[in-house]
Coordinates of C-alpha atoms and ligand atoms in Angstrom, one line a residue:
X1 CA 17.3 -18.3 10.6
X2 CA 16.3 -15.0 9.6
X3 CA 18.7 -12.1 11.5
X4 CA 17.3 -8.6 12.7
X5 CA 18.6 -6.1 14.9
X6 CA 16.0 -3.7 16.4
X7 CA 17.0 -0.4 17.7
X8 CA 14.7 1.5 19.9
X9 CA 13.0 -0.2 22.8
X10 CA 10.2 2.0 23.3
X11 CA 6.3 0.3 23.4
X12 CA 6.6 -0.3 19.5
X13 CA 10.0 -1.2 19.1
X14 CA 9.8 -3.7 22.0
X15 CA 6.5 -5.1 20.6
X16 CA 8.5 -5.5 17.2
X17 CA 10.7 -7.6 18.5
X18 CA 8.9 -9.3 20.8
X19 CA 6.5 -10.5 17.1
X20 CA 10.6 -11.0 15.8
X21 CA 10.8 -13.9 18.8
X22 CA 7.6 -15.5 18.5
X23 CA 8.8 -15.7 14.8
X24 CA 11.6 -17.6 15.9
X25 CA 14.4 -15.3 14.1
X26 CA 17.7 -13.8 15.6
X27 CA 16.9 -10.9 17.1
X28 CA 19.6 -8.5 18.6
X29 CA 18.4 -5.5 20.4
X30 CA 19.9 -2.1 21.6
X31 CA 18.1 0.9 23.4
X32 CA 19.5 4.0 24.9
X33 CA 18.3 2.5 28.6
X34 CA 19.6 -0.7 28.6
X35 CA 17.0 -1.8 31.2
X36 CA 14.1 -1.8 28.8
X37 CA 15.8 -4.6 26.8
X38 CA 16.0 -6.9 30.4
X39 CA 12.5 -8.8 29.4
X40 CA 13.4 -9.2 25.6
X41 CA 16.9 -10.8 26.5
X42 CA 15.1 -13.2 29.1
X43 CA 12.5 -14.0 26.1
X44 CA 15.8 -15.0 24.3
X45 CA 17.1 -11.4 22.4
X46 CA 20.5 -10.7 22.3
X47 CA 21.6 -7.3 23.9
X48 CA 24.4 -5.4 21.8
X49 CA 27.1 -4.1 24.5
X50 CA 27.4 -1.0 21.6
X51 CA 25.2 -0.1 18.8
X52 CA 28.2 -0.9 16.0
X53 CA 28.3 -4.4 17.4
X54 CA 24.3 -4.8 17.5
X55 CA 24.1 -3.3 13.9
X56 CA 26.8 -6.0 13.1
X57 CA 25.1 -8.5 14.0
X58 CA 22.7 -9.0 11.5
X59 CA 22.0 -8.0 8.0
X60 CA 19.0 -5.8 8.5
X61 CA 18.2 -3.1 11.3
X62 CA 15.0 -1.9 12.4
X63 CA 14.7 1.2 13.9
X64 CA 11.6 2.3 16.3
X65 CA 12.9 5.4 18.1
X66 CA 10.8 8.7 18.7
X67 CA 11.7 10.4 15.4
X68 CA 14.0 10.7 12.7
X69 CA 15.7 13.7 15.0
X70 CA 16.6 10.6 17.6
X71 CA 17.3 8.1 14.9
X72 CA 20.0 10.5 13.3
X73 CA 21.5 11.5 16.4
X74 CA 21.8 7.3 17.6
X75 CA 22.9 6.2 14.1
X76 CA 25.1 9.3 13.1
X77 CA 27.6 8.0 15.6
X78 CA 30.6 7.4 13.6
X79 CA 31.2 3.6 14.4
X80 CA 27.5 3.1 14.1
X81 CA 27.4 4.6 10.7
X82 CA 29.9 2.3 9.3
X83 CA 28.6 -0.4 10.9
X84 CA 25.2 0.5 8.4
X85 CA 27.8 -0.2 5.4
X86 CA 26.2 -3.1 3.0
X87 CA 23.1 -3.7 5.8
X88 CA 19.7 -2.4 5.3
X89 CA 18.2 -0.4 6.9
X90 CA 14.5 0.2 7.9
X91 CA 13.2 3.0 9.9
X92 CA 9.9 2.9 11.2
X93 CA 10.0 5.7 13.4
X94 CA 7.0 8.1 12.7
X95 CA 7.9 11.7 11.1
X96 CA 7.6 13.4 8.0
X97 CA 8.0 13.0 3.8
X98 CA 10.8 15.6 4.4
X99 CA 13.0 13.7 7.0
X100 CA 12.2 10.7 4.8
X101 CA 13.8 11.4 1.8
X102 CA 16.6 13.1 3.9
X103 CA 17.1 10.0 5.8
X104 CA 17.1 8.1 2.5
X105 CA 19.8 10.1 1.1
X106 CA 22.1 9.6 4.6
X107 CA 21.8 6.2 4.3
X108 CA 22.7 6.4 1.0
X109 CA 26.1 7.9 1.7
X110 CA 27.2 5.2 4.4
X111 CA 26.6 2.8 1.9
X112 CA 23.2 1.4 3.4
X113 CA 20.2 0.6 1.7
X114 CA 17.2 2.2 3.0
X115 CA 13.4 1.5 3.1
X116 CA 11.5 4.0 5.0
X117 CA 8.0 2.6 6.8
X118 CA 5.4 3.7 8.9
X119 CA 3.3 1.7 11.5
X120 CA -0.4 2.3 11.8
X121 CA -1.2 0.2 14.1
X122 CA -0.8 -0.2 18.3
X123 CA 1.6 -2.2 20.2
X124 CA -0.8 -4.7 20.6
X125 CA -1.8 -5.5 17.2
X126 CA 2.3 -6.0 16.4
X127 CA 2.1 -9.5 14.9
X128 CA -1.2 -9.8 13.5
X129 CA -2.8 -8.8 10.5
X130 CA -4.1 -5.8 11.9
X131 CA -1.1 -3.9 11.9
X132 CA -0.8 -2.2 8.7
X133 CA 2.8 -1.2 7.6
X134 CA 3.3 0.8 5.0
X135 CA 6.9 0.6 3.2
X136 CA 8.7 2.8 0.5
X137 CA 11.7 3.0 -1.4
X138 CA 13.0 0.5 -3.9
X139 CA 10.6 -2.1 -4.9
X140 CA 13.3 -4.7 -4.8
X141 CA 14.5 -4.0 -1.2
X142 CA 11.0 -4.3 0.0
X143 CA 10.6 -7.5 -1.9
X144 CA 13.9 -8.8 -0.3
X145 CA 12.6 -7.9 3.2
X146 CA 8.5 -8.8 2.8
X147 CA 8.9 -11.8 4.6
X148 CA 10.2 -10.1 7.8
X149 CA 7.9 -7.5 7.2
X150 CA 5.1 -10.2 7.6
X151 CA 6.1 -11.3 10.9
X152 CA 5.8 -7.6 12.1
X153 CA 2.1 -6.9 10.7
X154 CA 0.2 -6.4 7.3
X155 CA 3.9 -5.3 4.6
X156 CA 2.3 -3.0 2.2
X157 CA 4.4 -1.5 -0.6
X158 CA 3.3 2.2 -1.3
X159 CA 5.5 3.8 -3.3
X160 CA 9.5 4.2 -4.4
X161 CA 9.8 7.8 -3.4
X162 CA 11.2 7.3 0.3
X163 CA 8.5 9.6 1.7
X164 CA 5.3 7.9 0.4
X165 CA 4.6 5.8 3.6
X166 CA 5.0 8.8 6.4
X167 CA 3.4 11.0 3.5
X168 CA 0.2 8.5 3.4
X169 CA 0.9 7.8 7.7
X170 CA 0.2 11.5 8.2
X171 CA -2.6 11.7 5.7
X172 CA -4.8 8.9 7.3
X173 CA -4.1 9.8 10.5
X174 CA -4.5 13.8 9.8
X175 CA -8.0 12.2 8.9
X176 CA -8.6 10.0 11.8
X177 CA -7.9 13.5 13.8
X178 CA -10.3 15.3 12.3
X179 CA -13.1 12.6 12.6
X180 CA -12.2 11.9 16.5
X181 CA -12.5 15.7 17.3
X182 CA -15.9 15.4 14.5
X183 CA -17.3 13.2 17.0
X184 CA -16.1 14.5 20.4
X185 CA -17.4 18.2 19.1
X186 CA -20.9 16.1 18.2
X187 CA -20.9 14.2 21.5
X188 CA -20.6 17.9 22.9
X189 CA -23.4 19.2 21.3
X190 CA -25.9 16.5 22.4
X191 CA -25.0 17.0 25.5
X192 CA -25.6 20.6 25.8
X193 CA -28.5 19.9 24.2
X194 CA -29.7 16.8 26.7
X195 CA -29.9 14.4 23.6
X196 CA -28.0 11.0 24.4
X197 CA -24.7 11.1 22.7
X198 CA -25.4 7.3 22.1
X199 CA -28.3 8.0 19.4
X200 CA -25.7 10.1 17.5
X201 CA -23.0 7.3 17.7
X202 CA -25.4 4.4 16.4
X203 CA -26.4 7.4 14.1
X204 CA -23.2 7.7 12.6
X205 CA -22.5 3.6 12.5
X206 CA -25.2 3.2 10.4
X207 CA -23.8 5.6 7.7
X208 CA -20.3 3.6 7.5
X209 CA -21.1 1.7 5.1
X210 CA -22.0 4.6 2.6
X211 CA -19.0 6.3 3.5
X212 CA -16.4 4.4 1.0
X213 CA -18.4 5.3 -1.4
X214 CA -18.8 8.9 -0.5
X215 CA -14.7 9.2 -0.4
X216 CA -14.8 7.8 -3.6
X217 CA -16.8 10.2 -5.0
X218 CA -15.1 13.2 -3.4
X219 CA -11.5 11.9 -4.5
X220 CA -12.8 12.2 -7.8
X221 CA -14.1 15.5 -7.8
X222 CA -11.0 16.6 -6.6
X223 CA -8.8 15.2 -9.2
X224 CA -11.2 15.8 -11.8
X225 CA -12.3 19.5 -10.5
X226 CA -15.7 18.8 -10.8
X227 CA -17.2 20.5 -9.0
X228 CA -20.8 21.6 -11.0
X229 CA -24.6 21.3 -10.2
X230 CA -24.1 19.4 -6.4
X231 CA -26.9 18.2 -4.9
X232 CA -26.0 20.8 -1.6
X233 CA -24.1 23.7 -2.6
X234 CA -21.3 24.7 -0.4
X235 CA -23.3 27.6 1.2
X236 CA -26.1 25.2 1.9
X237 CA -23.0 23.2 4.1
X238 CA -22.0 27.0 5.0
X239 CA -25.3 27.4 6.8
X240 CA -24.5 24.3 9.0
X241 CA -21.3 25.8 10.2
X242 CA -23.7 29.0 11.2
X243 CA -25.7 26.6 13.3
X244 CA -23.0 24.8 15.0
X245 CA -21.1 28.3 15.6
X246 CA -24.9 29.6 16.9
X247 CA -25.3 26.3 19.5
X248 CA -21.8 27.1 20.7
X249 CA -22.6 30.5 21.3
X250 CA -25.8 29.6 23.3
X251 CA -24.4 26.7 24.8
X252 CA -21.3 28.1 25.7
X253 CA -19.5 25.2 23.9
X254 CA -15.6 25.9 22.3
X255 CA -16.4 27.9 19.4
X256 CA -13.2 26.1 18.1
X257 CA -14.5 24.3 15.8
X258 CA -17.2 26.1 14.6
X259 CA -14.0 28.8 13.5
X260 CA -12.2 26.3 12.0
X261 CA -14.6 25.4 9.3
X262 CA -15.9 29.1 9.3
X263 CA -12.3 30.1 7.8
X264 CA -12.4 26.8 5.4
X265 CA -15.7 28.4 4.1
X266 CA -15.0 32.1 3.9
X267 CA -11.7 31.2 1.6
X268 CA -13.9 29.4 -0.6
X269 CA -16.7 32.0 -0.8
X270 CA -14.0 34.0 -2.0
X271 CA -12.9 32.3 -4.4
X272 CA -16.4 32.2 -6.0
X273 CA -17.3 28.8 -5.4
X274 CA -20.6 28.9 -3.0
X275 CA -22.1 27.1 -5.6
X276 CA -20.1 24.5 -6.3
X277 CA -20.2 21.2 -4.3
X278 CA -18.4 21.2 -0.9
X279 CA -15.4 18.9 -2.7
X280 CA -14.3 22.6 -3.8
X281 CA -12.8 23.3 -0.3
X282 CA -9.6 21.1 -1.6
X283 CA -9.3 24.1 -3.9
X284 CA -8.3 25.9 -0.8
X285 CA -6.7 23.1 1.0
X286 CA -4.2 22.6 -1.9
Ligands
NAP301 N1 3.0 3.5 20.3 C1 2.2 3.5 19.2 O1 1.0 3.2 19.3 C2 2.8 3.8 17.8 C3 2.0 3.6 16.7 C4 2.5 3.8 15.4 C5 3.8 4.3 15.3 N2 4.5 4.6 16.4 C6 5.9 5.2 16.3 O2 6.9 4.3 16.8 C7 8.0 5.1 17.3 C8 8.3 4.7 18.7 O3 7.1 4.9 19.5 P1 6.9 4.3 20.9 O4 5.5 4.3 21.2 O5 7.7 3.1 21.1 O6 7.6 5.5 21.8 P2 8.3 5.4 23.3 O7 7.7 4.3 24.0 O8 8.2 6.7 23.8 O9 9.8 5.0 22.9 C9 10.7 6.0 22.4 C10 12.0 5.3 22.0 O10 12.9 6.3 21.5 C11 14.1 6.3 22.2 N3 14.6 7.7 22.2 C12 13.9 8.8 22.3 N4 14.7 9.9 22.2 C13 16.0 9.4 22.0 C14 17.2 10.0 21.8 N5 17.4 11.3 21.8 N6 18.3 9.2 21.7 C15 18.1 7.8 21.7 N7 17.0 7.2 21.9 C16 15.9 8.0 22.0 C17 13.7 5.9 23.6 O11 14.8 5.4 24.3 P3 14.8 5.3 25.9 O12 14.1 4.0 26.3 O13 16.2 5.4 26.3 O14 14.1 6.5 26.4 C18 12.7 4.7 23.2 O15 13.5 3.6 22.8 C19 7.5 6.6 17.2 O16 8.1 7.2 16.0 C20 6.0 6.5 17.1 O17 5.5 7.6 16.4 C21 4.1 4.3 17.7

């Protein structure tokens, strides 16, 4: 029977071992407030009295706290630490490529071997398909530890540089960001301007589809720096950005955003490129 310990009892981490039950494997938990582990241990988890003796316990550890800051300061404990010696270790608390590849290298010194992961997915989907989990560090450890990964969510190998999965984690969700406040800015706008925000939302579904497509096509104007004879030039886009910051005005909506893309724009006119097409603005994002 496959043996994991889970540390970090928080919504994710219990939802990851609650998916580590169902799956019928050994799971030993440990959280900072005992308390939270009271419905695992009914469901059949064991509860370490200490962290060392919960990290013993089985041959991989699974950490879900609130960031690396709180994984370091739980597993930097000195018996804890050697307790990591010759176990594995995955963390898949959310933070950054930086504390990544520092986190790798800790491990490293206590002996440990370390995949770093990232979770982009909700509680709820814990156990299904639907929750996509992003793993990197050496191919061979992930390949040892796919299987448990499965029982978790959707294992996806994304690189061996420890920071690739928080680096991609942040990426897609830096974009999901951007389109929620899109939408909420556009949702704004209609209603300022008494048009139901509903026409714009079945608007935008409808487009979807086209959308792979048009992220394929601006990826590769990025890498390739293509940026020649556009079908809209990036001052054609520019004027946009005046209307938006001109309905905000009249409408006495945030000008927030409106700014935001005005300083994306101005950078780029400066750098000569209001003719190119609007995948230039990378040239200022990089
Ligand atoms: N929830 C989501 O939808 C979601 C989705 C993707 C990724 N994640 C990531 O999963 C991780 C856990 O998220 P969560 O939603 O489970 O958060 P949460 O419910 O707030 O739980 C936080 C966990 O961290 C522990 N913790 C915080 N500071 C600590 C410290 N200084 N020392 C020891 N333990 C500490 C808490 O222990 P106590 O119980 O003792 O407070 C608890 O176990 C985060 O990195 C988050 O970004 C979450």
């Amino acid at each position: 029977m496959q043996r994991a310990t889970i540390v970090g009892l928080g919504k994710m981490g219990t939802a990851l071992a609650e998916a580590l039950l169902r799956a019928s494997a050994s799971v030993t938990v440990w959280n900072r407030t005992p308390a939270r582990a009271e419905r695992l241990v009914a469901s059949g988890a064991k509860l370490g009295s200490t962290l060392a003796s919960a990290i013993e316990a089985s041959d991989v550890v699974i950490v879900s706290l609130s960031g690396y800051a709180a994984t370091l300061g739980v597993l930097g404990a000195a018996d804890a630490g050697a307790a990591l010696h010759g176990r594995t270790l995955i963390q898949l608390s959310s933070g950054t490529p930086k504390e990544a590849r520092e986190a790798a290298t800790w491990a490293a010194q206590l002996g440990a071997s370390y995949l770093d992961g990232a979770i982009l997915a909700y509680p709820m989907h814990i156990g299904t398909d639907r929750a996509q989990i992003l793993a990197s560090g050496p191919s061979a450890l992930f390949d040892a530890h796919e299987a448990l990964l499965r029982q978790l969510g959707s294992p996806q190998f994304v690189g061996d540089s420890p920071g690739a999965a928080s680096a991609l984690d942040c990426a897609a969700l830096g974009g999901s960001i951007l389109n929620i406040v899109g939408l909420l800015y556009g949702i704004a706008v209609c209603e300022a301007e008494q048009v139901d925000p509903q026409q714009l939302v079945t608007m935008l579904n409808a487009r979807l589809a086209g959308r792979a497509d048009l992220n394929r096509a601006l990826a590769e104007a990025a890498r390739t720096g293509s940026y020649g004879n556009p079908q809209a030039s990036l001052e054609t886009w520019a004027a946009v950005v005046d209307h938006l910051a001109d309905i905000s005005t009249d409408r006495r909506l945030s000008g927030a955003v409106p700014s935001f893309l005005h300083g994306l724009f101005d950078q780029a006119r400066e750098r000569g490129l209001g003719q190119a097409d609007i995948a230039s603005l990378v040239e200022v994002l990089r």
